[in-house]
PDB file of C-alpha atoms in Angstrom:
ATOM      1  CA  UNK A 167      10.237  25.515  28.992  1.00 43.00           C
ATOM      2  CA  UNK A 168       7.871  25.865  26.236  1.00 46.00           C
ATOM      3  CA  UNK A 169       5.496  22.915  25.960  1.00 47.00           C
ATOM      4  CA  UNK A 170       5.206  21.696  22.596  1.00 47.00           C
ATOM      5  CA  UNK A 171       1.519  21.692  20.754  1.00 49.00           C
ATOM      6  CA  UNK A 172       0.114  18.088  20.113  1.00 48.00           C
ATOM      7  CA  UNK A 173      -2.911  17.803  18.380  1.00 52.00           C
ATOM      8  CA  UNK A 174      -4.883  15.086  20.904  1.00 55.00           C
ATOM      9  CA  UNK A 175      -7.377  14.075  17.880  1.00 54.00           C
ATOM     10  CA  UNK A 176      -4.780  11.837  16.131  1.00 56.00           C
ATOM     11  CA  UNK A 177      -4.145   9.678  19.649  1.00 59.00           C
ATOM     12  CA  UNK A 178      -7.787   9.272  20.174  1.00 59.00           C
ATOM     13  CA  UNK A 179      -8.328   8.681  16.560  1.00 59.00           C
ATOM     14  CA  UNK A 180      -5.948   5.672  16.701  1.00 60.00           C
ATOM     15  CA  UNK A 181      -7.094   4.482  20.416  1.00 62.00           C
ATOM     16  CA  UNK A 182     -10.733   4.184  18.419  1.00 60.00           C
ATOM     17  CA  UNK A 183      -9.495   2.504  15.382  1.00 62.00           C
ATOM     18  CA  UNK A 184      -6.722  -0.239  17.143  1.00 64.00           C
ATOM     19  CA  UNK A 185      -8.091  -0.791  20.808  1.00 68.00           C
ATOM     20  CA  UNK A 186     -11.895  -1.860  19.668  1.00 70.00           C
ATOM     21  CA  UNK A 187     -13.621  -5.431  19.128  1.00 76.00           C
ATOM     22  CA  UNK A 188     -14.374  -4.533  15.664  1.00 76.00           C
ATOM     23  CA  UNK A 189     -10.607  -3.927  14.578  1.00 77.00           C
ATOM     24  CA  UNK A 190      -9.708  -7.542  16.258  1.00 81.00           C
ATOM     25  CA  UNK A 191     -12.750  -9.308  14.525  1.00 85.00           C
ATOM     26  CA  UNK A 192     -11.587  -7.223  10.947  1.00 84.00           C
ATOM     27  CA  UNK A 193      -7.617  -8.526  11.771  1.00 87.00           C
ATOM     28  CA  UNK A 194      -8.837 -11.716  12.581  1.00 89.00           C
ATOM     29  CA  UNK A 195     -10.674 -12.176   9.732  1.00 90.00           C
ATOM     30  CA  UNK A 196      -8.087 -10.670   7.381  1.00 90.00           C
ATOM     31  CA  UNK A 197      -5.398 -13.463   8.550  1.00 90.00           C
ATOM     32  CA  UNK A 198      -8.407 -16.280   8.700  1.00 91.00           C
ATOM     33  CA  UNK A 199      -8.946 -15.432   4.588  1.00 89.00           C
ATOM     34  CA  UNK A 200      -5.284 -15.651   3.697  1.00 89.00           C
ATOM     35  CA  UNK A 201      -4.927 -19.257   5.723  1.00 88.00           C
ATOM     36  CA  UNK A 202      -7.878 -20.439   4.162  1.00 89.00           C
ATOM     37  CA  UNK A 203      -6.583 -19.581   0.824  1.00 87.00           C
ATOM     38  CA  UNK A 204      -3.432 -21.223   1.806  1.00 83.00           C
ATOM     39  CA  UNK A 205      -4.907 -24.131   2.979  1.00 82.00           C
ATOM     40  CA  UNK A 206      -7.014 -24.220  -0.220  1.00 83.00           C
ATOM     41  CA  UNK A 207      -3.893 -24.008  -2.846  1.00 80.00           C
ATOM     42  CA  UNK A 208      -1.788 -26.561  -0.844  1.00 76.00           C
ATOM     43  CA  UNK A 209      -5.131 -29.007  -0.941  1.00 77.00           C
ATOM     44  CA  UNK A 210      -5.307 -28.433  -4.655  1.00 78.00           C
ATOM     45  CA  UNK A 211      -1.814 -28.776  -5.335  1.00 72.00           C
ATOM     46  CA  UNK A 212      -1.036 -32.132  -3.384  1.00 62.00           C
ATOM     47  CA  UNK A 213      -3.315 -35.264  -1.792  1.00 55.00           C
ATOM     48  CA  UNK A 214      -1.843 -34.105   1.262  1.00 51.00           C
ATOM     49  CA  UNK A 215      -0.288 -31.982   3.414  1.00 46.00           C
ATOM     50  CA  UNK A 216       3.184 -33.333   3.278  1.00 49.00           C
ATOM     51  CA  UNK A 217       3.953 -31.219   0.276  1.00 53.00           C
ATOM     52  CA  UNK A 218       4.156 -28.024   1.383  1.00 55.00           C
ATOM     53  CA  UNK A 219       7.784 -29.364   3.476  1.00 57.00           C
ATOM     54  CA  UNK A 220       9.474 -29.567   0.505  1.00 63.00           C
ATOM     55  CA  UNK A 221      11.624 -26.310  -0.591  1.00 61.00           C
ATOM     56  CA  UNK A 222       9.870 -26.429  -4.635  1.00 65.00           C
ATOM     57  CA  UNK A 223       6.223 -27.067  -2.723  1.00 72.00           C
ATOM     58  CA  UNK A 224       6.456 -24.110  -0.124  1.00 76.00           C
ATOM     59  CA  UNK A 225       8.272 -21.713  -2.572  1.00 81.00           C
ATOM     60  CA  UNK A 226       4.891 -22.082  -4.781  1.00 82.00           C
ATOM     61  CA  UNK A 227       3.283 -21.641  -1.850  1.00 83.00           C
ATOM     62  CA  UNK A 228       4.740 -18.159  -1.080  1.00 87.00           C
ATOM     63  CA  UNK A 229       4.309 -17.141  -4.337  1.00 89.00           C
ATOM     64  CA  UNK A 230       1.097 -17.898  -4.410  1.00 89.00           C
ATOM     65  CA  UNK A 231       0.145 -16.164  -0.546  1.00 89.00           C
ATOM     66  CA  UNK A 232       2.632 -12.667  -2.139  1.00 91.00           C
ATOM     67  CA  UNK A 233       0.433 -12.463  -5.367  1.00 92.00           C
ATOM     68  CA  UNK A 234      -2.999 -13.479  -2.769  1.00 91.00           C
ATOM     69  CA  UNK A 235      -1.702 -10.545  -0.310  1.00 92.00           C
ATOM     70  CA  UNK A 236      -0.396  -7.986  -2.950  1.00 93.00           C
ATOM     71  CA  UNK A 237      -4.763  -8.113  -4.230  1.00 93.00           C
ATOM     72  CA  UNK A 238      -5.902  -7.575  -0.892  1.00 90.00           C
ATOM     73  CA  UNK A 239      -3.842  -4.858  -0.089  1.00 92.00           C
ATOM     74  CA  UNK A 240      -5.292  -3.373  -3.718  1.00 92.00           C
ATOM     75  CA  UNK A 241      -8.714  -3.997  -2.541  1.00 90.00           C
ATOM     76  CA  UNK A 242      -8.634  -3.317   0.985  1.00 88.00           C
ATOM     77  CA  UNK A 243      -6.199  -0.221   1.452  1.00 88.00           C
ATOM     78  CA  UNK A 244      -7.911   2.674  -1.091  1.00 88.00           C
ATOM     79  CA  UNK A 245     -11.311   2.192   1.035  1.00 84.00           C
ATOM     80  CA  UNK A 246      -9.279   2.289   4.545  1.00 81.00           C
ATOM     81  CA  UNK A 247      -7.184   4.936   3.464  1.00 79.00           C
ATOM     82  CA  UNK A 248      -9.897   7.570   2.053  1.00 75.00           C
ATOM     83  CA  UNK A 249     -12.240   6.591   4.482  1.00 67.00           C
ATOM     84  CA  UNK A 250     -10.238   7.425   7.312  1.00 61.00           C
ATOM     85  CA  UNK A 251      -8.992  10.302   6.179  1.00 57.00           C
ATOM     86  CA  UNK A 252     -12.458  11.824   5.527  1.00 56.00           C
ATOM     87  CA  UNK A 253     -14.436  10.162   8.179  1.00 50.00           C
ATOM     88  CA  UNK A 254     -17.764  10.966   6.963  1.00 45.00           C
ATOM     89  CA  UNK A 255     -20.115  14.086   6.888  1.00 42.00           C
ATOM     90  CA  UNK A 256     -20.744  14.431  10.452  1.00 42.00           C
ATOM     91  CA  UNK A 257     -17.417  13.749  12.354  1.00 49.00           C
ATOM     92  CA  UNK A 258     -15.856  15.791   9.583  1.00 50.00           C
ATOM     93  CA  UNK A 259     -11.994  15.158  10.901  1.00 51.00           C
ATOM     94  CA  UNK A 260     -10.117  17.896   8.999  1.00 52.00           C
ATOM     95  CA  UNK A 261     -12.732  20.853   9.565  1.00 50.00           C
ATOM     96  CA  UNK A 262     -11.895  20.087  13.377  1.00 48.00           C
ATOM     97  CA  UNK A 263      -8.718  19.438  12.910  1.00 50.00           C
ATOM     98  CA  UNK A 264      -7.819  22.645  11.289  1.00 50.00           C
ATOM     99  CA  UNK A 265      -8.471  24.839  13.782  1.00 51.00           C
ATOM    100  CA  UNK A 266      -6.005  22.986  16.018  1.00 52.00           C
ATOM    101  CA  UNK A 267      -2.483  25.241  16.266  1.00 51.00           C
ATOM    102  CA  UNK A 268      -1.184  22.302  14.185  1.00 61.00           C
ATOM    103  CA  UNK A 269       0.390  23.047  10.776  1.00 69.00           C
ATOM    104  CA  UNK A 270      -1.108  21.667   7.797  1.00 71.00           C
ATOM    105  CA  UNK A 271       2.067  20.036   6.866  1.00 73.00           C
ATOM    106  CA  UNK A 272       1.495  17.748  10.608  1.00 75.00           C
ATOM    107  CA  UNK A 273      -2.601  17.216  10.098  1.00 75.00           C
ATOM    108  CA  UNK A 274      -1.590  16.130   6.790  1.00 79.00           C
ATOM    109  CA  UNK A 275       0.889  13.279   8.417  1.00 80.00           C
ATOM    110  CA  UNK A 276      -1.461  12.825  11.092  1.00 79.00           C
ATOM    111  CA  UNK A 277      -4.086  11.973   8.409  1.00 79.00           C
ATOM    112  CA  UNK A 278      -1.776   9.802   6.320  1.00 83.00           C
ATOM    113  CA  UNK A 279      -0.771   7.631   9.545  1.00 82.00           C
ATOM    114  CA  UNK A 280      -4.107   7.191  10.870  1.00 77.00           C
ATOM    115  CA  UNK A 281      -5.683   6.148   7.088  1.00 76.00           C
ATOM    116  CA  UNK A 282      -2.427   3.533   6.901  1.00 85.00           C
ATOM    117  CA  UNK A 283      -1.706   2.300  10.342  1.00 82.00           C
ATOM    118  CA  UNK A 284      -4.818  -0.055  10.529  1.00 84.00           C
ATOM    119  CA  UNK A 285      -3.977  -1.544   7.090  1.00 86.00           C
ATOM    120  CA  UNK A 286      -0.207  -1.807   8.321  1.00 88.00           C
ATOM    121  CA  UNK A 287      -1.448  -3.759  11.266  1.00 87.00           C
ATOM    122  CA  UNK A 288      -3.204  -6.339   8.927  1.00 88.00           C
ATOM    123  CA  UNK A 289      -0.157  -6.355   6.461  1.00 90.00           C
ATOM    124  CA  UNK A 290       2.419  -7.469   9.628  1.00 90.00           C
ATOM    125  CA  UNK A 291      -0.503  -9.631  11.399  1.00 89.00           C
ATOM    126  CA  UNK A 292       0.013 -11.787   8.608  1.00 89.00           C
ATOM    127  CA  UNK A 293       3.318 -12.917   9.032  1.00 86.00           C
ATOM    128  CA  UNK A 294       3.432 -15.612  11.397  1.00 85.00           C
ATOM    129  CA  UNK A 295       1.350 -17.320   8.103  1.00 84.00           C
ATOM    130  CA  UNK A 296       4.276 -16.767   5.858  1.00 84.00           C
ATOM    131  CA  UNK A 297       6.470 -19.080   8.447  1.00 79.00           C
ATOM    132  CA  UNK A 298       5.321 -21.803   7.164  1.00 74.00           C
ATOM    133  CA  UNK A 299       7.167 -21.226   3.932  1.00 77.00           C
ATOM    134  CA  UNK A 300      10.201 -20.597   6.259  1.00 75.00           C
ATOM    135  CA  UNK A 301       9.803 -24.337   7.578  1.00 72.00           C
ATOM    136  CA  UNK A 302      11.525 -25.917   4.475  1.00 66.00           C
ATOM    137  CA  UNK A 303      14.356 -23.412   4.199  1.00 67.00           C
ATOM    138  CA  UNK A 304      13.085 -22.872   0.487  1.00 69.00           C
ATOM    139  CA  UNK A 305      12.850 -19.079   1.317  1.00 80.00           C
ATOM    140  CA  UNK A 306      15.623 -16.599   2.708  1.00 81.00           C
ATOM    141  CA  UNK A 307      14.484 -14.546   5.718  1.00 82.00           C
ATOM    142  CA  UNK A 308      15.951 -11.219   3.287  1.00 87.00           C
ATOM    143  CA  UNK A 309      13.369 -12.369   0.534  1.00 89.00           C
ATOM    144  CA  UNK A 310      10.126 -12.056   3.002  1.00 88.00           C
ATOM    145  CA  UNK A 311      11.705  -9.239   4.312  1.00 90.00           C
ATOM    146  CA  UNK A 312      12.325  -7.373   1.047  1.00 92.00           C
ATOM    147  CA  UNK A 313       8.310  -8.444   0.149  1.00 92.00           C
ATOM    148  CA  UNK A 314       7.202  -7.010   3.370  1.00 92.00           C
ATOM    149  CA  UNK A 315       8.845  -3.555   2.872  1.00 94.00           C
ATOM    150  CA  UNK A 316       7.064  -3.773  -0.628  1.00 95.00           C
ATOM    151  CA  UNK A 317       3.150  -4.098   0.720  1.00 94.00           C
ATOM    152  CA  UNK A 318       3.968  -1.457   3.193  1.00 93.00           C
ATOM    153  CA  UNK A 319       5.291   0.678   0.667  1.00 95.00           C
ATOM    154  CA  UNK A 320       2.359   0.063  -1.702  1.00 95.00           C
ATOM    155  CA  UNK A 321       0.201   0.882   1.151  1.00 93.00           C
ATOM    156  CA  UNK A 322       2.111   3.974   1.732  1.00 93.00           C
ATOM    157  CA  UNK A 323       1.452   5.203  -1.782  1.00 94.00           C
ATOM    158  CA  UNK A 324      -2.670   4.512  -1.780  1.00 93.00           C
ATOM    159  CA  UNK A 325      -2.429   5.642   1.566  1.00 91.00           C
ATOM    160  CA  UNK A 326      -1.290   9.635   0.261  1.00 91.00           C
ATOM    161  CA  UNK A 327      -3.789   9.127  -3.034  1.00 92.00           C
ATOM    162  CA  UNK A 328      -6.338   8.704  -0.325  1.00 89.00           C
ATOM    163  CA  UNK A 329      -4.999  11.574   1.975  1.00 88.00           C
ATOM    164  CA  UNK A 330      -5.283  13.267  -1.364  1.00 90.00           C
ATOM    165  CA  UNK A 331      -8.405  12.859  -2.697  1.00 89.00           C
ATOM    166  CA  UNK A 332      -9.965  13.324   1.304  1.00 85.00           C
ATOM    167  CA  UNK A 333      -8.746  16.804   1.019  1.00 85.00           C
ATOM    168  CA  UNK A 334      -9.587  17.616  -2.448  1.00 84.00           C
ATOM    169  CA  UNK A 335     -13.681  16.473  -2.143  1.00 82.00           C
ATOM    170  CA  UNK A 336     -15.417  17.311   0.815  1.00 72.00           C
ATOM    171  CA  UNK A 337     -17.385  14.160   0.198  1.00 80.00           C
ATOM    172  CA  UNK A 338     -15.836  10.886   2.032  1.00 81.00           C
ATOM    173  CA  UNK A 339     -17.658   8.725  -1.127  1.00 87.00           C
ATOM    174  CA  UNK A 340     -16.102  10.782  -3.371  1.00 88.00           C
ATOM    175  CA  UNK A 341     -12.746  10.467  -2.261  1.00 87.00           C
ATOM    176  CA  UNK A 342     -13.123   6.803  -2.167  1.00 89.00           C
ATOM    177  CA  UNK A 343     -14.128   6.338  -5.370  1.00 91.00           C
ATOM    178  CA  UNK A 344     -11.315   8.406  -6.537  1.00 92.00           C
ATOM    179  CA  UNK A 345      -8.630   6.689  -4.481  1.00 91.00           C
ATOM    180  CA  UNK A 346      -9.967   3.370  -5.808  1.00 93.00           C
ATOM    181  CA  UNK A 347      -9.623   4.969  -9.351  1.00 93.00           C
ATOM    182  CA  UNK A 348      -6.109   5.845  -8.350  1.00 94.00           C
ATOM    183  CA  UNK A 349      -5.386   2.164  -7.386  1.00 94.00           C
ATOM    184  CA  UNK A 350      -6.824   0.607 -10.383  1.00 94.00           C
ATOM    185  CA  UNK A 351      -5.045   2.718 -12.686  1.00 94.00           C
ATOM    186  CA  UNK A 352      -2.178   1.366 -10.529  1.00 94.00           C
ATOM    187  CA  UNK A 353      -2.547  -1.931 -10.780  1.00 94.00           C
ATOM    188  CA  UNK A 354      -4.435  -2.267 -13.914  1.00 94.00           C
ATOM    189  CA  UNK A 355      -3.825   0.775 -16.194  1.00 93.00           C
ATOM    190  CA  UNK A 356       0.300   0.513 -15.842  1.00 93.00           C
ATOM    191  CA  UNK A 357      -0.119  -3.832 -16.443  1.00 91.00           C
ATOM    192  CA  UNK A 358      -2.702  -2.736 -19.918  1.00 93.00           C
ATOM    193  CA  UNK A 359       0.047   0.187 -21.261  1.00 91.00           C
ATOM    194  CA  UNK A 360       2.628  -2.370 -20.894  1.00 89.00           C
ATOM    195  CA  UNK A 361       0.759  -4.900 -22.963  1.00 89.00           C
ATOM    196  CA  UNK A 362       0.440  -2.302 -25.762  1.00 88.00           C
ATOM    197  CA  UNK A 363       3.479  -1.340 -25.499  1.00 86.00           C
ATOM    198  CA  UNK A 364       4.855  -4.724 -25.929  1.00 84.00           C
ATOM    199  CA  UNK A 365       2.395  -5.070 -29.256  1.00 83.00           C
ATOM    200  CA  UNK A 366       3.476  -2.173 -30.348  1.00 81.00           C
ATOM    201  CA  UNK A 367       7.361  -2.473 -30.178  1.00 75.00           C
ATOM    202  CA  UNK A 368       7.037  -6.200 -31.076  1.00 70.00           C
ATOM    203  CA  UNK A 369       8.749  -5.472 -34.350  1.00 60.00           C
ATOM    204  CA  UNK A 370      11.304  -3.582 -32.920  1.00 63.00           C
ATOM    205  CA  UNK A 371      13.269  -6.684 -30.283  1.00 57.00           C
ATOM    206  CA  UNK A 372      15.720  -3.206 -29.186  1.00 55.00           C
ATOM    207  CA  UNK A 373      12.928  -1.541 -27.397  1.00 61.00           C
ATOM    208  CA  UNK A 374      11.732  -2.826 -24.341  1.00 65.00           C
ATOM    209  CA  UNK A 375      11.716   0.127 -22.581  1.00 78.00           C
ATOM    210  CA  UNK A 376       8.593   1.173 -22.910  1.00 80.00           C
ATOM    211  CA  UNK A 377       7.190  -1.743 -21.735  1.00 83.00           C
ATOM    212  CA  UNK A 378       9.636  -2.017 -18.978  1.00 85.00           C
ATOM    213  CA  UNK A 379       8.735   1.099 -17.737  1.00 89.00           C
ATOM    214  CA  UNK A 380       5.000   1.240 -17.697  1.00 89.00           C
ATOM    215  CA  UNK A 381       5.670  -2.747 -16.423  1.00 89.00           C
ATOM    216  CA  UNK A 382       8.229  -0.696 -13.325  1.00 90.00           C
ATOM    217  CA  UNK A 383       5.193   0.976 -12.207  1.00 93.00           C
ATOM    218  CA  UNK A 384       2.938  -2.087 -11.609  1.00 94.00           C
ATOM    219  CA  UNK A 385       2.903  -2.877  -8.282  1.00 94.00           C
ATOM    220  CA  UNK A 386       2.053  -6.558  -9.271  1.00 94.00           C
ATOM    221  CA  UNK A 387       5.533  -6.698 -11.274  1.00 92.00           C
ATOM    222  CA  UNK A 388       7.439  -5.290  -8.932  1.00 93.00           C
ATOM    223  CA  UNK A 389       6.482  -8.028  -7.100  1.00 94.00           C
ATOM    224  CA  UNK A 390       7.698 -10.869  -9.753  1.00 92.00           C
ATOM    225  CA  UNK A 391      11.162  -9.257  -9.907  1.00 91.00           C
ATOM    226  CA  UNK A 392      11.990  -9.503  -6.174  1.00 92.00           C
ATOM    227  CA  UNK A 393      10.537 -13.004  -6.211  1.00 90.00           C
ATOM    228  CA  UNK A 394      12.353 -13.578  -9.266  1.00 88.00           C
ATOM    229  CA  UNK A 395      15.044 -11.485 -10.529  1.00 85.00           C
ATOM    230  CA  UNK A 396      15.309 -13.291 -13.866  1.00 87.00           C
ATOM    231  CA  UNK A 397      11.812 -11.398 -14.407  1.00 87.00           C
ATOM    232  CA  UNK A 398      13.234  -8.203 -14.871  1.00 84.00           C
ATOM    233  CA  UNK A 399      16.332  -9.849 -17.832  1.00 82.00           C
ATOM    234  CA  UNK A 400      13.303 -11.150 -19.573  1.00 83.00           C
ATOM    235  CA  UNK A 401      11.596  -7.748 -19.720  1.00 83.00           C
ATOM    236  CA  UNK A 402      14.890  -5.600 -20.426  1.00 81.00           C
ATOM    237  CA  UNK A 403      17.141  -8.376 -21.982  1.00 77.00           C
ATOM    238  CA  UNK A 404      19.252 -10.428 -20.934  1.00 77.00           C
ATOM    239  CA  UNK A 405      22.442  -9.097 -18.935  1.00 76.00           C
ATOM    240  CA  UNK A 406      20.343  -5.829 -18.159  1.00 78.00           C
ATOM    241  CA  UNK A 407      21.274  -4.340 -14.356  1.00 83.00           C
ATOM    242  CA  UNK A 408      17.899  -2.940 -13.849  1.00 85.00           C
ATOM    243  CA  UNK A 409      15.536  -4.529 -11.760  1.00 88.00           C
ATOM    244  CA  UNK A 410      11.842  -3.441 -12.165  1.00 90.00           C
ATOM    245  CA  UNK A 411      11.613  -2.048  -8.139  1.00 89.00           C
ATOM    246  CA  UNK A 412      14.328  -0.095  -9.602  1.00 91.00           C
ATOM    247  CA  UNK A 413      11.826   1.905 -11.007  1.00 92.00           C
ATOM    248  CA  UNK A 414       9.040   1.488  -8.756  1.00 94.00           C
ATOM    249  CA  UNK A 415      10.124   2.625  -5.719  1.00 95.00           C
ATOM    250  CA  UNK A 416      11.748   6.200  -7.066  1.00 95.00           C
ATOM    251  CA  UNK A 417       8.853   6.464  -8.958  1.00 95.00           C
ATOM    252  CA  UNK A 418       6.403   6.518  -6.236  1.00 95.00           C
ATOM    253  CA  UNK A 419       8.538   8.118  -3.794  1.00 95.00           C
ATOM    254  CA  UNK A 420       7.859  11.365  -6.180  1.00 96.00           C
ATOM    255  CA  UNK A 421       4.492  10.128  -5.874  1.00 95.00           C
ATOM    256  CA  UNK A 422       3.818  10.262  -2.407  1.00 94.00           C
ATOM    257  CA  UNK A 423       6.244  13.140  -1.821  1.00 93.00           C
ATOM    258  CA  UNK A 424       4.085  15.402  -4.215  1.00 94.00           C
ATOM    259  CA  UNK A 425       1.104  14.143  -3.318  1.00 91.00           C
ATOM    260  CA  UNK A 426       1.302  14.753   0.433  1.00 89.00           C
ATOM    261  CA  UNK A 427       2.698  18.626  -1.072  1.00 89.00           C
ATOM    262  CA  UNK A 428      -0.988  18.924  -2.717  1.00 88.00           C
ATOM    263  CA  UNK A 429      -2.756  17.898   0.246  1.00 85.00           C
ATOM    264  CA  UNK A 430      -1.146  20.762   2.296  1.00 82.00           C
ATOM    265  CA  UNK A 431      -1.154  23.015  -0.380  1.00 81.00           C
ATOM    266  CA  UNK A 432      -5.243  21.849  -0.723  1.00 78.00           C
ATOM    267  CA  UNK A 433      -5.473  21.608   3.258  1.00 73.00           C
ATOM    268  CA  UNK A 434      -3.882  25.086   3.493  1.00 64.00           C
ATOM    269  CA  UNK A 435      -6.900  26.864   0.821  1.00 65.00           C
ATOM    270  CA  UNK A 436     -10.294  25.076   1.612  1.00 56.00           C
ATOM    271  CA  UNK A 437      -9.829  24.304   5.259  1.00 52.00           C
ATOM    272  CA  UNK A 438      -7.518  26.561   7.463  1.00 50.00           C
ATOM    273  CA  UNK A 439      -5.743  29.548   6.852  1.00 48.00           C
ATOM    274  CA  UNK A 440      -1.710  29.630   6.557  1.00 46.00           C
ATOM    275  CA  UNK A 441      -0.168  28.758  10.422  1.00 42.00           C
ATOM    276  CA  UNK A 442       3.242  28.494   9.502  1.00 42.00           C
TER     277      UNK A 442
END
């Protein structure tokens, strides 16, 4: 039987970046900065803890901990995800890699699974902090389920801008600042083009596409319409089917799919020559 070819970098690379006192301290302090913030809104919302055990008090509360996590992920993901990927002048991971009898299609998932999986680990180690939310029954199980497949989409999609830009610049810096480009042009640039969209159609009260569509790509109002459904009426009328993850999630499934396309395509010219 013909053994199959497995690159052995990837399984080190994650041994090195889960099993080390350094990624505990980093999950550990990841989870210790969302409870404090917690612990911080529900003291400045109420004299005391009681509060937060009522359904309208820890419904706030998640909101507050999805919008708290949704920034974090925008912060912490592009530098995780670009970093990783390039690794840095010396270790150089995709010069080695490439002259493994791997095809560029698997170093490119290898790449995008080692530059996500550590920010995928901090994304699920926070859940046992959104139970407390779960204590008043104010939240359906579906609803933090439905969030949860949202961060790990998001960090899905920063995780390919950063497999991306790691195999477009030979530099590791300058993929980073690229990727965080691509990630403030995702959270900010889509929020700003619906806001002059909206001042620009605000004599027309028909067309709220535009601004429902740039607003569809935010990752922020995605967000806001799972939470709240009624978001997405007030942005496309009222009685309007679509939902604004309607339009993120297609949309950034094309992302990722044709960005992870470039980075073989890229992978396939500057590093290696065509294996398969």
């Amino acid at each position: 039987m013909r053994k199959a070819r497995i690159n052995p970098m990837p399984q080190t690379e994650f041994r090195q970046r889960l099993c080390s006192v350094r990624s505990a301290s980093a999950v550990l302090t990841y989870v210790l900065v969302l409870v404090l913030l917690a612990a911080g809104y529900v003291h400045s919302t109420g004299p005391n803890g009681a509060s937060i055990f009522s359904a309208g008090s820890s419904r706030d509360l998640f909101y507050f901990l999805s919008g708290v996590q949704m920034a974090l992920i925008g912060l912490a993901a592009p530098g995780l995800a670009a970093g990783r990927s390039g690794g840095g002048r010396k270790k150089q991971p995709l010069n080695i890699e490439s002259t493994a009898v791997q095809s560029s299609f698997a170093v490119i998932m290898y790449k995008l699974l080692s530059s996500i999986g550590f920010m995928m680990l901090l994304v699920i180690a926070t859940f046992p902090v959104y139970s407390l939310v779960l204590l008043s029954g104010g939240i359906a199980p579906s609803l933090l389920l439905a969030l949860f497949l949202l961060y790990l989409f998001v960090v899905l999609v920063l995780g390919a801008a950063g497999v991306f830009f790691s195999t477009l610049f030979r530099k590791t810096m300058i993929a980073v600042i690229a990727t965080y480009g691509a990630a403030l042009l995702i959270f900010a640039g889509t929020g700003l083009a619906a806001i002059f969209l909206s001042a620009v159609s605000a004599g027309n009260s028909g067309d709220s596409w535009g601004p429902g569509l740039a607003l569809g790509l935010n990752p922020m109002a995605a967000l806001l319409g799972i939470l709240n459904p009624e978001f997405s009426q007030e942005v496309f009328g009222p009685g309007s089917p679509v939902q604004l993850w309607h339009i993120f999630f297609p949309a950034y499934g094309l992302a990722i799919t044709a960005l992870l396309w470039f980075s073989r395509r890229c992978l396939r010219t500057v590093y290696m020559k065509p294996l398969d």
